[in-house]
Short mmCIF file of C-alpha atoms in Angstrom, two decimals:
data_model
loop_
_atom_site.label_atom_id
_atom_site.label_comp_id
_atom_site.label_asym_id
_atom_site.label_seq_id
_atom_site.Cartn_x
_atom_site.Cartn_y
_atom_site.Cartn_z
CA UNK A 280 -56.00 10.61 7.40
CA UNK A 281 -56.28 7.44 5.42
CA UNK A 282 -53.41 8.01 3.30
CA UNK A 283 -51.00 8.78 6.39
CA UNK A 284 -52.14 5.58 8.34
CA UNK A 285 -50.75 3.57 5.26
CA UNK A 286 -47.61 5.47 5.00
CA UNK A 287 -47.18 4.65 8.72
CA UNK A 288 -48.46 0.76 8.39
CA UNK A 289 -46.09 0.41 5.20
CA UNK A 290 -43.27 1.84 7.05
CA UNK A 291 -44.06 -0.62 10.17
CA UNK A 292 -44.00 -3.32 7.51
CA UNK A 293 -40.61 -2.62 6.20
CA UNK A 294 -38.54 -1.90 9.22
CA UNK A 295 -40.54 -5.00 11.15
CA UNK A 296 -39.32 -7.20 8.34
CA UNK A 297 -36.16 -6.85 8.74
CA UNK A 298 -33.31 -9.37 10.14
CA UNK A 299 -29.91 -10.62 10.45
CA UNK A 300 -28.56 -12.75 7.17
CA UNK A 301 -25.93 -15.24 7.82
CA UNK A 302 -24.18 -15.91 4.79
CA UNK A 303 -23.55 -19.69 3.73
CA UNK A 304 -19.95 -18.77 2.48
CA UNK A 305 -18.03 -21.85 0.82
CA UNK A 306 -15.32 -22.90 2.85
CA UNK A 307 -11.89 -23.09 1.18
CA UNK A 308 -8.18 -24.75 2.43
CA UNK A 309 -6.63 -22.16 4.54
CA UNK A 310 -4.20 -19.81 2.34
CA UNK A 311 -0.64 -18.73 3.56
CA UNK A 312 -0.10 -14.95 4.57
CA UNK A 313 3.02 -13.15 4.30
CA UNK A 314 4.01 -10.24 5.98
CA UNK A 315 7.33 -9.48 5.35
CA UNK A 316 9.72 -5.92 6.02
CA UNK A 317 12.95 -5.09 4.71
CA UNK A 318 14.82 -2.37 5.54
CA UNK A 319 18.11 -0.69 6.07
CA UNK A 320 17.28 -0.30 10.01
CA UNK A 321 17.63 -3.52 12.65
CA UNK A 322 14.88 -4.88 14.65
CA UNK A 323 12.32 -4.06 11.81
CA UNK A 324 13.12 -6.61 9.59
CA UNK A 325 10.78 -9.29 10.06
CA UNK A 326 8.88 -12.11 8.66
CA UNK A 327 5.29 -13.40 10.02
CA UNK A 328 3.62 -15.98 7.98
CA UNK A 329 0.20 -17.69 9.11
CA UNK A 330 -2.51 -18.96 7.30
CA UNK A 331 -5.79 -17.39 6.81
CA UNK A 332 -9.27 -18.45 8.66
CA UNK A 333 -12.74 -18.92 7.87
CA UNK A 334 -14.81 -15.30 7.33
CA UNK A 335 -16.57 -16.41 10.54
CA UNK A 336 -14.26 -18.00 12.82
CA UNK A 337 -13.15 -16.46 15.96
CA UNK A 338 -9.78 -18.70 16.58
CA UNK A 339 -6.58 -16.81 16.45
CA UNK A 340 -4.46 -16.52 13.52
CA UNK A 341 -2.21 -19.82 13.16
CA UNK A 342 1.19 -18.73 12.92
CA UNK A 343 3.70 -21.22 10.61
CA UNK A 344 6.74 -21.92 12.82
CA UNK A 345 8.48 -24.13 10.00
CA UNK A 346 8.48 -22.15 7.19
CA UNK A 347 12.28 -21.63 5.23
CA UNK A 348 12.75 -17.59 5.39
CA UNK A 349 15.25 -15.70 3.49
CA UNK A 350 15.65 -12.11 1.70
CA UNK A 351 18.48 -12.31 -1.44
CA UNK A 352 20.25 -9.28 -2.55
CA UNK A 353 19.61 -9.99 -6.83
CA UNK A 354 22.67 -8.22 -7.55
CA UNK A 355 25.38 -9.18 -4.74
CA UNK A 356 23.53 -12.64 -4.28
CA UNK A 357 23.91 -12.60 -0.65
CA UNK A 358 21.24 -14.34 1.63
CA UNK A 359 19.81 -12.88 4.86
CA UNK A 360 19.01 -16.22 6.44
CA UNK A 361 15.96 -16.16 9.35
CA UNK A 362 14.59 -17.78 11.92
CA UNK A 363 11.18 -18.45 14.20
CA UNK A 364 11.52 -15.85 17.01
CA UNK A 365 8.76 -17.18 19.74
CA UNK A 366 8.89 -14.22 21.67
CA UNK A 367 7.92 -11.98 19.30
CA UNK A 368 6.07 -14.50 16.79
CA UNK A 369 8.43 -13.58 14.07
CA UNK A 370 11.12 -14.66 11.80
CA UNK A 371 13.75 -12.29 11.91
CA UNK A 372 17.61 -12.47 10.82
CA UNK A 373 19.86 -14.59 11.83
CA UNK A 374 23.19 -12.35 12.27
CA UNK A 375 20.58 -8.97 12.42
CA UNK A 376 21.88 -8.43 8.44
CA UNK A 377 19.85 -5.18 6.72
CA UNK A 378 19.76 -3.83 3.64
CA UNK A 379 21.38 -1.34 1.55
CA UNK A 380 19.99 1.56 -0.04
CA UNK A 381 19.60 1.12 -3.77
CA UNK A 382 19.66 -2.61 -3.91
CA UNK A 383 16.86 -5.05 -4.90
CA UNK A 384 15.99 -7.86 -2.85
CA UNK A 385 14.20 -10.69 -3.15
CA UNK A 386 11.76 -12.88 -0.61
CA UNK A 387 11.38 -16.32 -0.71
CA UNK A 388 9.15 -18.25 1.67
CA UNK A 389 8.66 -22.27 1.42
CA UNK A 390 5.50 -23.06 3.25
CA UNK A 391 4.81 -27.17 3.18
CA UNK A 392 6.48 -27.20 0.31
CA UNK A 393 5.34 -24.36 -1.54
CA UNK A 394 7.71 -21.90 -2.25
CA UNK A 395 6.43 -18.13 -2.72
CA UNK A 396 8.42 -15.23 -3.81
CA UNK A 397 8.46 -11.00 -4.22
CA UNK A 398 10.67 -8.36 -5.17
CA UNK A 399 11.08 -5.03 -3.81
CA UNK A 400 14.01 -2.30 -4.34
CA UNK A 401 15.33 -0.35 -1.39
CA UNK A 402 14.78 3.48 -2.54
CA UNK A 403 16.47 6.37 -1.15
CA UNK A 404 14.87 8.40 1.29
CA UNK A 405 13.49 11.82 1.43
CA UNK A 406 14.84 14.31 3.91
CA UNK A 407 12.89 15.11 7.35
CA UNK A 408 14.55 18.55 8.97
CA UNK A 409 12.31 19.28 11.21
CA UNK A 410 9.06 18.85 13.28
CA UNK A 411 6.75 21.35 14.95
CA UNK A 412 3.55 21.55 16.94
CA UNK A 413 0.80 23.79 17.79
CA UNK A 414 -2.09 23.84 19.93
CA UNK A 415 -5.05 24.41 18.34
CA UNK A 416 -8.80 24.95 19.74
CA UNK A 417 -11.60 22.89 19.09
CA UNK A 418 -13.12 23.47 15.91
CA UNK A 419 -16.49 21.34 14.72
CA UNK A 420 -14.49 18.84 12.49
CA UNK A 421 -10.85 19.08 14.55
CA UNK A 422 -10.37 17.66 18.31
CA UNK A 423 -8.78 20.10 20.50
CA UNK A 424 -4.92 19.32 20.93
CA UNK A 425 -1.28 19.69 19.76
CA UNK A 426 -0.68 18.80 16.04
CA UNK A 427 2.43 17.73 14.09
CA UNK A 428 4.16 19.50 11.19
CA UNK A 429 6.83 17.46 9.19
CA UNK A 430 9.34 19.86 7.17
CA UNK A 431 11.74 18.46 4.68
CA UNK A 432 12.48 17.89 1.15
CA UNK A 433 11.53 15.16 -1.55
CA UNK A 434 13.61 15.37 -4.31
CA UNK A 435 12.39 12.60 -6.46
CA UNK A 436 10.29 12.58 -9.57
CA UNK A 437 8.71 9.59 -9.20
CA UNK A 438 8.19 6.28 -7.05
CA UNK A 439 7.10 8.94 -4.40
CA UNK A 440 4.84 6.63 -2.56
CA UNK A 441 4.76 6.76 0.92
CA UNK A 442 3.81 5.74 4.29
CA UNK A 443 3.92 7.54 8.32
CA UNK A 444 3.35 5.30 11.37
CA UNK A 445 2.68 7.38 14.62
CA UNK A 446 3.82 5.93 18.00
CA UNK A 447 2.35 7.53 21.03
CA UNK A 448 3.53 6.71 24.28
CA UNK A 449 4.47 3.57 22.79
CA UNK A 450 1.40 2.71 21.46
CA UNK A 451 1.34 2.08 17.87
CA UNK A 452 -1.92 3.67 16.53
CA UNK A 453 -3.08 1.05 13.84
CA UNK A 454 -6.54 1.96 13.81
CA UNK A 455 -8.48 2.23 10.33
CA UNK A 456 -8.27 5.98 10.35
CA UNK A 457 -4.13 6.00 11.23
CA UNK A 458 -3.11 4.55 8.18
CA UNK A 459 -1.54 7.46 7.00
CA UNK A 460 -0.17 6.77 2.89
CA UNK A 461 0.42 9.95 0.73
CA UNK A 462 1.87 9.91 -2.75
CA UNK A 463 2.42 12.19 -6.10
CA UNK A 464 -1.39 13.00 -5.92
CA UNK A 465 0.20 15.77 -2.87
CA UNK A 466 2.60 17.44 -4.79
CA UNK A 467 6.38 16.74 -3.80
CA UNK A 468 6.63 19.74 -2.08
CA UNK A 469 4.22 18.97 0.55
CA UNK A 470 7.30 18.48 2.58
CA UNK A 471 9.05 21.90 2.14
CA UNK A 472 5.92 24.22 2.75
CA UNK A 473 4.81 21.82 5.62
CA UNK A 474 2.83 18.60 5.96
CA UNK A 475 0.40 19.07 9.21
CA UNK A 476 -0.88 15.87 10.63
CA UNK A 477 -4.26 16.97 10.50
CA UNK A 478 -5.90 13.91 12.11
CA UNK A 479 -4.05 13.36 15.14
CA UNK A 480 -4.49 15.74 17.55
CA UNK A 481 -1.79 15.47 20.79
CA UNK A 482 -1.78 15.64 24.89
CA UNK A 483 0.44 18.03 26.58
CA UNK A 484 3.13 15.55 27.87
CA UNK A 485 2.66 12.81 25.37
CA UNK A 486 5.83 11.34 23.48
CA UNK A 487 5.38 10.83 20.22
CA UNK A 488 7.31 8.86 17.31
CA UNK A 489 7.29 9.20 13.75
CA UNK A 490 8.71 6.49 11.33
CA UNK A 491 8.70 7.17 7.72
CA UNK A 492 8.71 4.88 4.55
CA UNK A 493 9.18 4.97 1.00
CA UNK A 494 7.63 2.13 -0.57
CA UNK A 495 7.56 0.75 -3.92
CA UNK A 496 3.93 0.86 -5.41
CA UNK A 497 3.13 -2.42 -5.62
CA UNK A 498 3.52 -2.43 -1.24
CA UNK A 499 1.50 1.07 -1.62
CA UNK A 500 -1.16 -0.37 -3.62
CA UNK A 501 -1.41 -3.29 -0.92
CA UNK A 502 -2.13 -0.75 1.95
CA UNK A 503 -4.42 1.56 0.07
CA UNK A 504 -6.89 -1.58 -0.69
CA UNK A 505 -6.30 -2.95 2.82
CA UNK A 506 -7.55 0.77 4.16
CA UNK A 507 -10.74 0.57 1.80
CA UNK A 508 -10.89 -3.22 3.29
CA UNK A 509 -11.29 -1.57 6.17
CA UNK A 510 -13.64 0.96 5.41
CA UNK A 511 -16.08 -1.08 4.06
CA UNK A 512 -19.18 -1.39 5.89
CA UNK A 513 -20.95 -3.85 3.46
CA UNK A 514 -23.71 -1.92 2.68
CA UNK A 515 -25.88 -1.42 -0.20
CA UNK A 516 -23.46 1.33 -2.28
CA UNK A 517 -20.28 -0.52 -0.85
CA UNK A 518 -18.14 -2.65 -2.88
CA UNK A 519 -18.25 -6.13 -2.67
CA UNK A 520 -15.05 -7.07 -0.03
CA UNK A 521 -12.10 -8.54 -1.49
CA UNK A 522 -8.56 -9.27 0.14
CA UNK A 523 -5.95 -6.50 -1.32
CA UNK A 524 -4.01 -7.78 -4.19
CA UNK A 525 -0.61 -9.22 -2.83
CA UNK A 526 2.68 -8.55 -4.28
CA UNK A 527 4.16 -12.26 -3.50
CA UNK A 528 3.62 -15.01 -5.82
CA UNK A 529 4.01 -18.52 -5.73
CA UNK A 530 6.88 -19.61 -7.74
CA UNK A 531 5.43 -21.88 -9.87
CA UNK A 532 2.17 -19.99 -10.41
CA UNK A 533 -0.23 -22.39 -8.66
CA UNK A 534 -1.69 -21.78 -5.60
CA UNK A 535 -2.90 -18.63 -3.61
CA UNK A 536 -0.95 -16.05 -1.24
CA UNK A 537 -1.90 -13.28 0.74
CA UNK A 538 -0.37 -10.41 2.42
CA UNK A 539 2.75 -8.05 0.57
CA UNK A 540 6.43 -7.61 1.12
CA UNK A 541 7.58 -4.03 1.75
CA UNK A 542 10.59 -2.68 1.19
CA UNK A 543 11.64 0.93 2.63
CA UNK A 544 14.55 3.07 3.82
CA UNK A 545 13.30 4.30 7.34
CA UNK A 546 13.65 7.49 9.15
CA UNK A 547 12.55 7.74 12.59
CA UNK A 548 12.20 10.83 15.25
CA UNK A 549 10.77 11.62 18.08
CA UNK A 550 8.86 14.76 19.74
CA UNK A 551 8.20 15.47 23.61
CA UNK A 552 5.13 17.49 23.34
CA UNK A 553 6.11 19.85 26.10
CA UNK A 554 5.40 24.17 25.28
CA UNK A 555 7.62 24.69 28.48
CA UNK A 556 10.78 23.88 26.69
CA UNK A 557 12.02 22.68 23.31
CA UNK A 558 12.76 19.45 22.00
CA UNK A 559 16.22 18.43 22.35
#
């Protein structure tokens, strides 16, 4: 009986010692962020560029409204020119301009200043023929629902890096768990015998949109450490957190950056999730 009343007071002692740690992290000047798309589609080429905040601080992000914005085609040399949108917190194109499958383009942002830069090629898509769903019953790791299958064709060898954003009911689902990136690791058939969308179970009346990229690795990279960003918990077997790696430089080497420039072909469609009838 002794030896269990210590186990139970040494137990006691350990959880009752334990508290909250604030960390005295050094502050630093605020860095610029960059998000920037490019694509062949309007209305999703964009430009938002803040700066970054303090680990702990709780003010909204402070967007840059006087920033100098523009995408150049390296081999034509033509310049997208942008400007501040306030509506939508943006830069976007002046005349709406987009860009061309199989050209490289280049981003240049001039922050105070500074002048920060990226490159990204515009690759040809992959084919989408098709979409399906099923219902499917509740099973102990799958959520009753309809699910998504994607048919199609990728016919590349390599630079097969991509990325699916899911729109339901026009709700973009941007949680941690909806970031949904798949590359060569899949095989490049996962198209032709079927890619389910496993995760993301659907409601009987729900309207759903997919939009597909191809992205250049370097933008890939950028999302696949901003996912582990995001599932890291900080504990005791986690990795210490670090921003993702950017792909956008500052032009004369000095200086931090954050954020990435991505540069895709899109393809969009759109499923009523209806068994009555089909899809038109």
């Amino acid at each position: 009986m002794k030896r269990i009343s210590l186990i139970i007071i040494t137990a006691w002692l350990a959880f009752s010692c334990q508290e909250e740690v604030i960390l005295d992290l050094q502050s630093l000047e605020p860095t610029p962020v960059i998000e920037a798309i490019w694509t062949n589609t309007p209305n999703f080429n964009q430009v938002f560029v803040s700066f970054s905040k303090d680990f702990y601080s709780d003010e909204p992000n402070e967007s840059v409204t006087n920033a100098q914005v523009f995408v150049r085609n390296i081999g034509t040399g033509r310049i997208a020119t942008f400007r501040y949108n306030e509506q939508v917190d943006r830069y976007v194109p002046t005349q709406n301009q987009i860009g061309q499958i199989g050209q490289t383009y280049e981003l240049n942002v001039i922050v105070d200043g500074k002048a920060y830069i990226s490159t990204g090629t515009l690759l040809p898509p992959p084919s989408l023929d098709s979409i399906t769903y099923e219902f499917k019953d509740q099973r102990v790791f799958r959520e009753e629902g309809y699910y998504l299958t994607l048919y199609g064709d990728i016919p590349f060898t390599q630079e097969n890096n991509y990325r699916i954003r899911i729109i339901r009911n026009d709700t973009l689902l941007n949680r941690r768990t909806d970031y949904l990136l798949f590359d060569d690791t899949f095989g490049t058939q996962i198209l032709n015998r079927g890619f389910e969308l496993g995760g993301f179970p659907f409601r009987e009346g729900d309207r759903v949109r997919l939009e597909l990229f191809r992205l250049n690795r370097d933008a890939y990279d950028y999302l696949n450490q901003l996912v582990g960003l995001l599932f890291n918990d900080g504990g005791l077997f986690s990795p210490p957190p670090q921003n993702p790696v950017s792909n956008i430089h500052p032009v004369n080497g000095e200086g931090n950056v954050l954020g990435y420039f991505m540069v895709s072909p899109y393809l969009g469609a759109t499923v009523n999730i209806n068994p009555d009838r089909s899809d038109e």
